[in-house]
Amino acid sequence: MKIRFFLLLVLFGINNCLACKCVEYSIKEKVNIGFKKADIIFYGELIKYDTLKMTYSFKIYEIFKGKVASKIINGNAEGSSCDLFPNEKGLWIVYGNFNSDKTLIGLSACSPTQSQNFGPGFPPIPFKFDSKGKIISKNEIEMSLFNLENQNKSLQSFIYQLEKLRQYKQNQNTISENSQSSFYQKIVIVSVIVNAILFLSLIMVINRKRV
C-alpha cells in the first residue's frame, strides 16, 4: 500500500515537474526570494481541503508578513501548472499571494511553502534504469529508507524556515521600535525649537513695549 501511494506521488511529481519549471535554489535563497514575492507568510495548520473544488483552508498560528482579518484563511488552486494544492493535513509554512479582491490566496510549487513531512518542491525520483532503459524496481525497505530520508530533510527545512521567519519578524519589530523612538526624538527636538522661538519672540515683544 505504501509503495502504491508513493508511486502515485511520484507520478504526480513527474507531471507537475514537466509542466512547471522552477529555478533551482538553495533553501536559504528560496526563503529570501519568498520574502520578496509573497503577499502573506505564516505558520499554521491545514484544517480542510476539497479535491473536487480544489479549495483549502488554513488556521493561522503565527504570521510573519502581511495582514489578515481572520485566523482562518482560504485558498484555491486555479489550474495553473505551477499551482500548489496542499492535501496533507497538519502543520505548514505558507508563502501565499492574494487574488485580485484579496479574499483568497494561491500557492506556488516554486515557493518555499511546505508541510512538516513534505519539503519545498518535489522529492527526487528514486528510480534507476537498466541498460535497456527499464526502471529497476526498488524493494519495500529501499522505499521506506527513501521516505524516511525525505521526511528528515523536510523536517530540517521546516525548522530552518521557522527560525529564519521568527528572526525576520523580530528584526522588523526592532526596526519599528527604533523608528518609533526616532520619531519621538524628532518631535521633542522640533518642540524645543518652536518653544525657543516663541520664548525669544516674547522677549522681543516685551522689550519693544518697554522702549
mmCIF file of C-alpha atoms in Angstrom:
data_model
loop_
_atom_site.group_PDB
_atom_site.id
_atom_site.type_symbol
_atom_site.label_atom_id
_atom_site.label_comp_id
_atom_site.label_asym_id
_atom_site.label_seq_id
_atom_site.Cartn_x
_atom_site.Cartn_y
_atom_site.Cartn_z
ATOM 1 C CA MET A 1 0.000 0.000 0.000
ATOM 2 C CA LYS A 2 2.822 2.357 0.871
ATOM 3 C CA ILE A 3 4.600 1.614 -2.403
ATOM 4 C CA ARG A 4 1.409 2.207 -4.390
ATOM 5 C CA PHE A 5 0.862 5.554 -2.631
ATOM 6 C CA PHE A 6 4.464 6.545 -3.255
ATOM 7 C CA LEU A 7 4.217 5.675 -6.957
ATOM 8 C CA LEU A 8 1.152 7.898 -7.235
ATOM 9 C CA LEU A 9 3.059 10.698 -5.515
ATOM 10 C CA VAL A 10 5.992 10.273 -7.897
ATOM 11 C CA LEU A 11 3.734 10.248 -10.965
ATOM 12 C CA PHE A 12 2.063 13.419 -9.667
ATOM 13 C CA GLY A 13 5.501 14.964 -9.220
ATOM 14 C CA ILE A 14 6.584 13.975 -12.746
ATOM 15 C CA ASN A 15 3.527 15.555 -14.324
ATOM 16 C CA ASN A 16 3.989 18.794 -12.393
ATOM 17 C CA CYS A 17 7.737 18.926 -12.949
ATOM 18 C CA LEU A 18 7.214 18.532 -16.695
ATOM 19 C CA ALA A 19 4.597 21.284 -16.762
ATOM 20 C CA CYS A 20 6.058 23.664 -14.180
ATOM 21 C CA LYS A 21 9.673 24.725 -14.448
ATOM 22 C CA CYS A 22 11.079 26.111 -11.191
ATOM 23 C CA VAL A 23 14.550 27.611 -10.931
ATOM 24 C CA GLU A 24 16.670 25.563 -8.541
ATOM 25 C CA TYR A 25 17.707 27.492 -5.409
ATOM 26 C CA SER A 26 19.108 26.556 -2.021
ATOM 27 C CA ILE A 27 16.616 26.676 0.847
ATOM 28 C CA LYS A 28 18.259 29.901 2.077
ATOM 29 C CA GLU A 29 17.817 31.542 -1.329
ATOM 30 C CA LYS A 30 14.240 30.265 -1.559
ATOM 31 C CA VAL A 31 13.343 31.853 1.772
ATOM 32 C CA ASN A 32 14.875 35.205 0.746
ATOM 33 C CA ILE A 33 13.004 35.170 -2.568
ATOM 34 C CA GLY A 34 9.824 34.072 -0.788
ATOM 35 C CA PHE A 35 10.030 37.141 1.476
ATOM 36 C CA LYS A 36 10.117 39.440 -1.542
ATOM 37 C CA LYS A 37 7.437 37.763 -3.662
ATOM 38 C CA ALA A 38 4.803 36.601 -1.152
ATOM 39 C CA ASP A 39 1.922 38.833 -0.039
ATOM 40 C CA ILE A 40 1.455 36.826 3.141
ATOM 41 C CA ILE A 41 3.702 34.421 5.056
ATOM 42 C CA PHE A 42 2.505 32.417 8.032
ATOM 43 C CA TYR A 43 2.873 29.280 10.122
ATOM 44 C CA GLY A 44 -0.365 27.391 10.501
ATOM 45 C CA GLU A 45 -2.384 24.225 10.102
ATOM 46 C CA LEU A 46 -4.177 22.875 7.057
ATOM 47 C CA ILE A 47 -7.613 22.124 8.507
ATOM 48 C CA LYS A 48 -9.545 21.143 5.380
ATOM 49 C CA TYR A 49 -9.284 20.718 1.631
ATOM 50 C CA ASP A 50 -11.624 19.808 -1.214
ATOM 51 C CA THR A 51 -10.072 17.887 -4.120
ATOM 52 C CA LEU A 52 -13.124 18.485 -6.350
ATOM 53 C CA LYS A 53 -13.324 22.260 -5.915
ATOM 54 C CA MET A 54 -9.547 22.491 -5.380
ATOM 55 C CA THR A 55 -10.040 24.703 -2.331
ATOM 56 C CA TYR A 56 -8.381 24.612 1.087
ATOM 57 C CA SER A 57 -8.331 26.372 4.447
ATOM 58 C CA PHE A 58 -5.539 27.126 6.897
ATOM 59 C CA LYS A 59 -5.723 28.127 10.548
ATOM 60 C CA ILE A 60 -3.030 30.747 11.182
ATOM 61 C CA TYR A 61 -0.926 30.344 14.325
ATOM 62 C CA GLU A 62 1.818 32.890 13.632
ATOM 63 C CA ILE A 63 2.045 35.497 10.879
ATOM 64 C CA PHE A 64 5.347 36.874 9.579
ATOM 65 C CA LYS A 65 4.313 39.082 6.661
ATOM 66 C CA GLY A 66 1.030 40.644 5.580
ATOM 67 C CA LYS A 67 -2.257 41.254 7.372
ATOM 68 C CA VAL A 68 -5.477 39.260 7.678
ATOM 69 C CA ALA A 69 -8.812 39.945 9.328
ATOM 70 C CA SER A 70 -9.343 36.369 10.492
ATOM 71 C CA LYS A 71 -7.287 33.481 11.847
ATOM 72 C CA ILE A 72 -8.774 31.284 9.099
ATOM 73 C CA ILE A 73 -7.559 31.917 5.560
ATOM 74 C CA ASN A 74 -8.925 30.228 2.441
ATOM 75 C CA GLY A 75 -7.275 29.457 -0.865
ATOM 76 C CA ASN A 76 -7.736 27.711 -4.168
ATOM 77 C CA ALA A 77 -5.668 26.208 -6.963
ATOM 78 C CA GLU A 78 -6.797 27.903 -10.155
ATOM 79 C CA GLY A 79 -5.331 25.312 -12.506
ATOM 80 C CA SER A 80 -2.008 26.907 -13.397
ATOM 81 C CA SER A 81 0.807 24.411 -13.993
ATOM 82 C CA CYS A 82 2.734 25.827 -11.022
ATOM 83 C CA ASP A 83 -0.211 25.967 -8.616
ATOM 84 C CA LEU A 84 0.373 24.040 -5.399
ATOM 85 C CA PHE A 85 -2.605 22.240 -3.877
ATOM 86 C CA PRO A 86 -1.983 21.302 -0.208
ATOM 87 C CA ASN A 87 -3.619 17.962 0.599
ATOM 88 C CA GLU A 88 -1.807 16.877 3.766
ATOM 89 C CA LYS A 89 -3.477 17.998 6.969
ATOM 90 C CA GLY A 90 -1.099 19.205 9.651
ATOM 91 C CA LEU A 91 1.409 21.995 10.196
ATOM 92 C CA TRP A 92 2.587 24.113 7.270
ATOM 93 C CA ILE A 93 4.740 27.128 6.492
ATOM 94 C CA VAL A 94 2.904 29.071 3.804
ATOM 95 C CA TYR A 95 4.038 31.724 1.318
ATOM 96 C CA GLY A 96 0.847 32.931 -0.372
ATOM 97 C CA ASN A 97 -0.321 35.576 -2.812
ATOM 98 C CA PHE A 98 -3.779 37.140 -2.711
ATOM 99 C CA ASN A 99 -6.168 37.091 -5.643
ATOM 100 C CA SER A 100 -7.436 40.359 -7.133
ATOM 101 C CA ASP A 101 -10.092 41.025 -4.463
ATOM 102 C CA LYS A 102 -7.854 39.711 -1.636
ATOM 103 C CA THR A 103 -10.382 37.108 -0.459
ATOM 104 C CA LEU A 104 -8.350 34.000 -1.340
ATOM 105 C CA ILE A 105 -4.712 33.023 -1.561
ATOM 106 C CA GLY A 106 -2.860 30.955 -4.120
ATOM 107 C CA LEU A 107 0.288 28.894 -3.573
ATOM 108 C CA SER A 108 3.128 28.202 -5.974
ATOM 109 C CA ALA A 109 5.046 24.939 -6.273
ATOM 110 C CA CYS A 110 8.170 27.078 -6.808
ATOM 111 C CA SER A 111 7.810 28.821 -3.427
ATOM 112 C CA PRO A 112 9.265 27.549 -0.108
ATOM 113 C CA THR A 113 5.751 26.549 1.056
ATOM 114 C CA GLN A 114 5.953 23.189 2.803
ATOM 115 C CA SER A 115 4.469 20.881 5.402
ATOM 116 C CA GLN A 116 6.430 19.208 8.180
ATOM 117 C CA ASN A 117 6.658 15.990 6.179
ATOM 118 C CA PHE A 118 6.987 17.292 2.656
ATOM 119 C CA GLY A 119 9.648 19.867 1.792
ATOM 120 C CA PRO A 120 9.554 22.596 -0.872
ATOM 121 C CA GLY A 121 9.245 21.267 -4.411
ATOM 122 C CA PHE A 122 9.069 17.604 -5.260
ATOM 123 C CA PRO A 123 11.328 14.796 -3.997
ATOM 124 C CA PRO A 124 13.847 13.344 -6.461
ATOM 125 C CA ILE A 125 12.569 10.304 -8.305
ATOM 126 C CA PRO A 126 14.166 7.310 -6.544
ATOM 127 C CA PHE A 127 14.396 5.093 -9.632
ATOM 128 C CA LYS A 128 17.348 3.703 -11.563
ATOM 129 C CA PHE A 129 17.309 2.343 -15.102
ATOM 130 C CA ASP A 130 18.963 -0.736 -16.559
ATOM 131 C CA SER A 131 20.922 -0.836 -19.827
ATOM 132 C CA LYS A 132 17.673 -1.253 -21.779
ATOM 133 C CA GLY A 133 16.088 1.813 -20.181
ATOM 134 C CA LYS A 134 13.684 -0.112 -17.984
ATOM 135 C CA ILE A 135 13.001 1.002 -14.418
ATOM 136 C CA ILE A 136 14.759 -1.062 -11.766
ATOM 137 C CA SER A 137 12.149 -1.652 -9.100
ATOM 138 C CA LYS A 138 13.055 -0.838 -5.519
ATOM 139 C CA ASN A 139 12.012 -3.088 -2.685
ATOM 140 C CA GLU A 140 9.908 -2.000 0.289
ATOM 141 C CA ILE A 141 12.946 -1.449 2.542
ATOM 142 C CA GLU A 142 14.619 0.844 -0.017
ATOM 143 C CA MET A 143 11.403 2.801 -0.452
ATOM 144 C CA SER A 144 10.958 3.105 3.318
ATOM 145 C CA LEU A 145 14.531 4.374 3.686
ATOM 146 C CA PHE A 146 13.934 6.931 0.955
ATOM 147 C CA ASN A 147 10.726 8.094 2.628
ATOM 148 C CA LEU A 148 12.479 8.453 5.994
ATOM 149 C CA GLU A 149 15.362 10.379 4.429
ATOM 150 C CA ASN A 150 12.968 12.703 2.626
ATOM 151 C CA GLN A 151 10.915 13.289 5.785
ATOM 152 C CA ASN A 152 14.103 14.059 7.719
ATOM 153 C CA LYS A 153 15.199 16.626 5.111
ATOM 154 C CA SER A 154 11.717 18.137 5.105
ATOM 155 C CA LEU A 155 11.689 18.479 8.901
ATOM 156 C CA GLN A 156 15.148 20.107 8.848
ATOM 157 C CA SER A 157 13.925 22.557 6.210
ATOM 158 C CA PHE A 158 10.764 23.245 8.244
ATOM 159 C CA ILE A 159 12.723 24.049 11.421
ATOM 160 C CA TYR A 160 15.243 26.180 9.492
ATOM 161 C CA GLN A 161 12.461 28.198 7.861
ATOM 162 C CA LEU A 162 10.594 28.709 11.123
ATOM 163 C CA GLU A 163 13.742 30.037 12.824
ATOM 164 C CA LYS A 164 14.539 32.372 9.920
ATOM 165 C CA LEU A 165 10.977 33.689 9.769
ATOM 166 C CA ARG A 166 10.946 34.403 13.503
ATOM 167 C CA GLN A 167 14.296 36.191 13.235
ATOM 168 C CA TYR A 168 12.882 38.279 10.396
ATOM 169 C CA LYS A 169 9.799 39.139 12.468
ATOM 170 C CA GLN A 170 11.928 40.072 15.491
ATOM 171 C CA ASN A 171 14.196 42.264 13.338
ATOM 172 C CA GLN A 172 11.166 44.011 11.826
ATOM 173 C CA ASN A 173 9.780 44.697 15.310
ATOM 174 C CA THR A 174 13.151 46.097 16.403
ATOM 175 C CA ILE A 175 13.277 48.353 13.332
ATOM 176 C CA SER A 176 9.730 49.501 14.040
ATOM 177 C CA GLU A 177 10.587 50.293 17.675
ATOM 178 C CA ASN A 178 13.734 52.178 16.623
ATOM 179 C CA SER A 179 11.783 54.143 14.016
ATOM 180 C CA GLN A 180 9.139 54.998 16.601
ATOM 181 C CA SER A 181 11.812 56.105 19.066
ATOM 182 C CA SER A 182 13.478 58.211 16.370
ATOM 183 C CA PHE A 183 10.114 59.794 15.511
ATOM 184 C CA TYR A 184 9.515 60.774 19.150
ATOM 185 C CA GLN A 185 13.027 62.226 19.371
ATOM 186 C CA LYS A 186 12.334 64.385 16.310
ATOM 187 C CA ILE A 187 9.078 65.599 17.866
ATOM 188 C CA VAL A 188 10.914 66.583 21.071
ATOM 189 C CA ILE A 189 13.622 68.458 19.100
ATOM 190 C CA VAL A 190 11.051 70.312 16.988
ATOM 191 C CA SER A 191 9.069 71.126 20.135
ATOM 192 C CA VAL A 192 12.182 72.551 21.834
ATOM 193 C CA ILE A 193 12.992 74.672 18.777
ATOM 194 C CA VAL A 194 9.427 76.002 18.494
ATOM 195 C CA ASN A 195 9.321 76.825 22.219
ATOM 196 C CA ALA A 196 12.694 78.581 21.953
ATOM 197 C CA ILE A 197 11.432 80.684 19.024
ATOM 198 C CA LEU A 198 8.247 81.569 20.910
ATOM 199 C CA PHE A 199 10.257 82.449 24.019
ATOM 200 C CA LEU A 200 12.584 84.724 22.001
ATOM 201 C CA SER A 201 9.592 86.341 20.280
ATOM 202 C CA LEU A 202 8.016 87.004 23.679
ATOM 203 C CA ILE A 203 11.210 88.632 24.972
ATOM 204 C CA MET A 204 11.387 90.853 21.845
ATOM 205 C CA VAL A 205 7.758 91.933 22.301
ATOM 206 C CA ILE A 206 8.377 92.784 25.986
ATOM 207 C CA ASN A 207 11.499 94.796 25.098
ATOM 208 C CA ARG A 208 9.637 96.761 22.416
ATOM 209 C CA LYS A 209 6.887 97.676 24.882
ATOM 210 C CA ARG A 210 9.471 98.916 27.384
ATOM 211 C CA VAL A 211 11.038 101.108 24.749
#
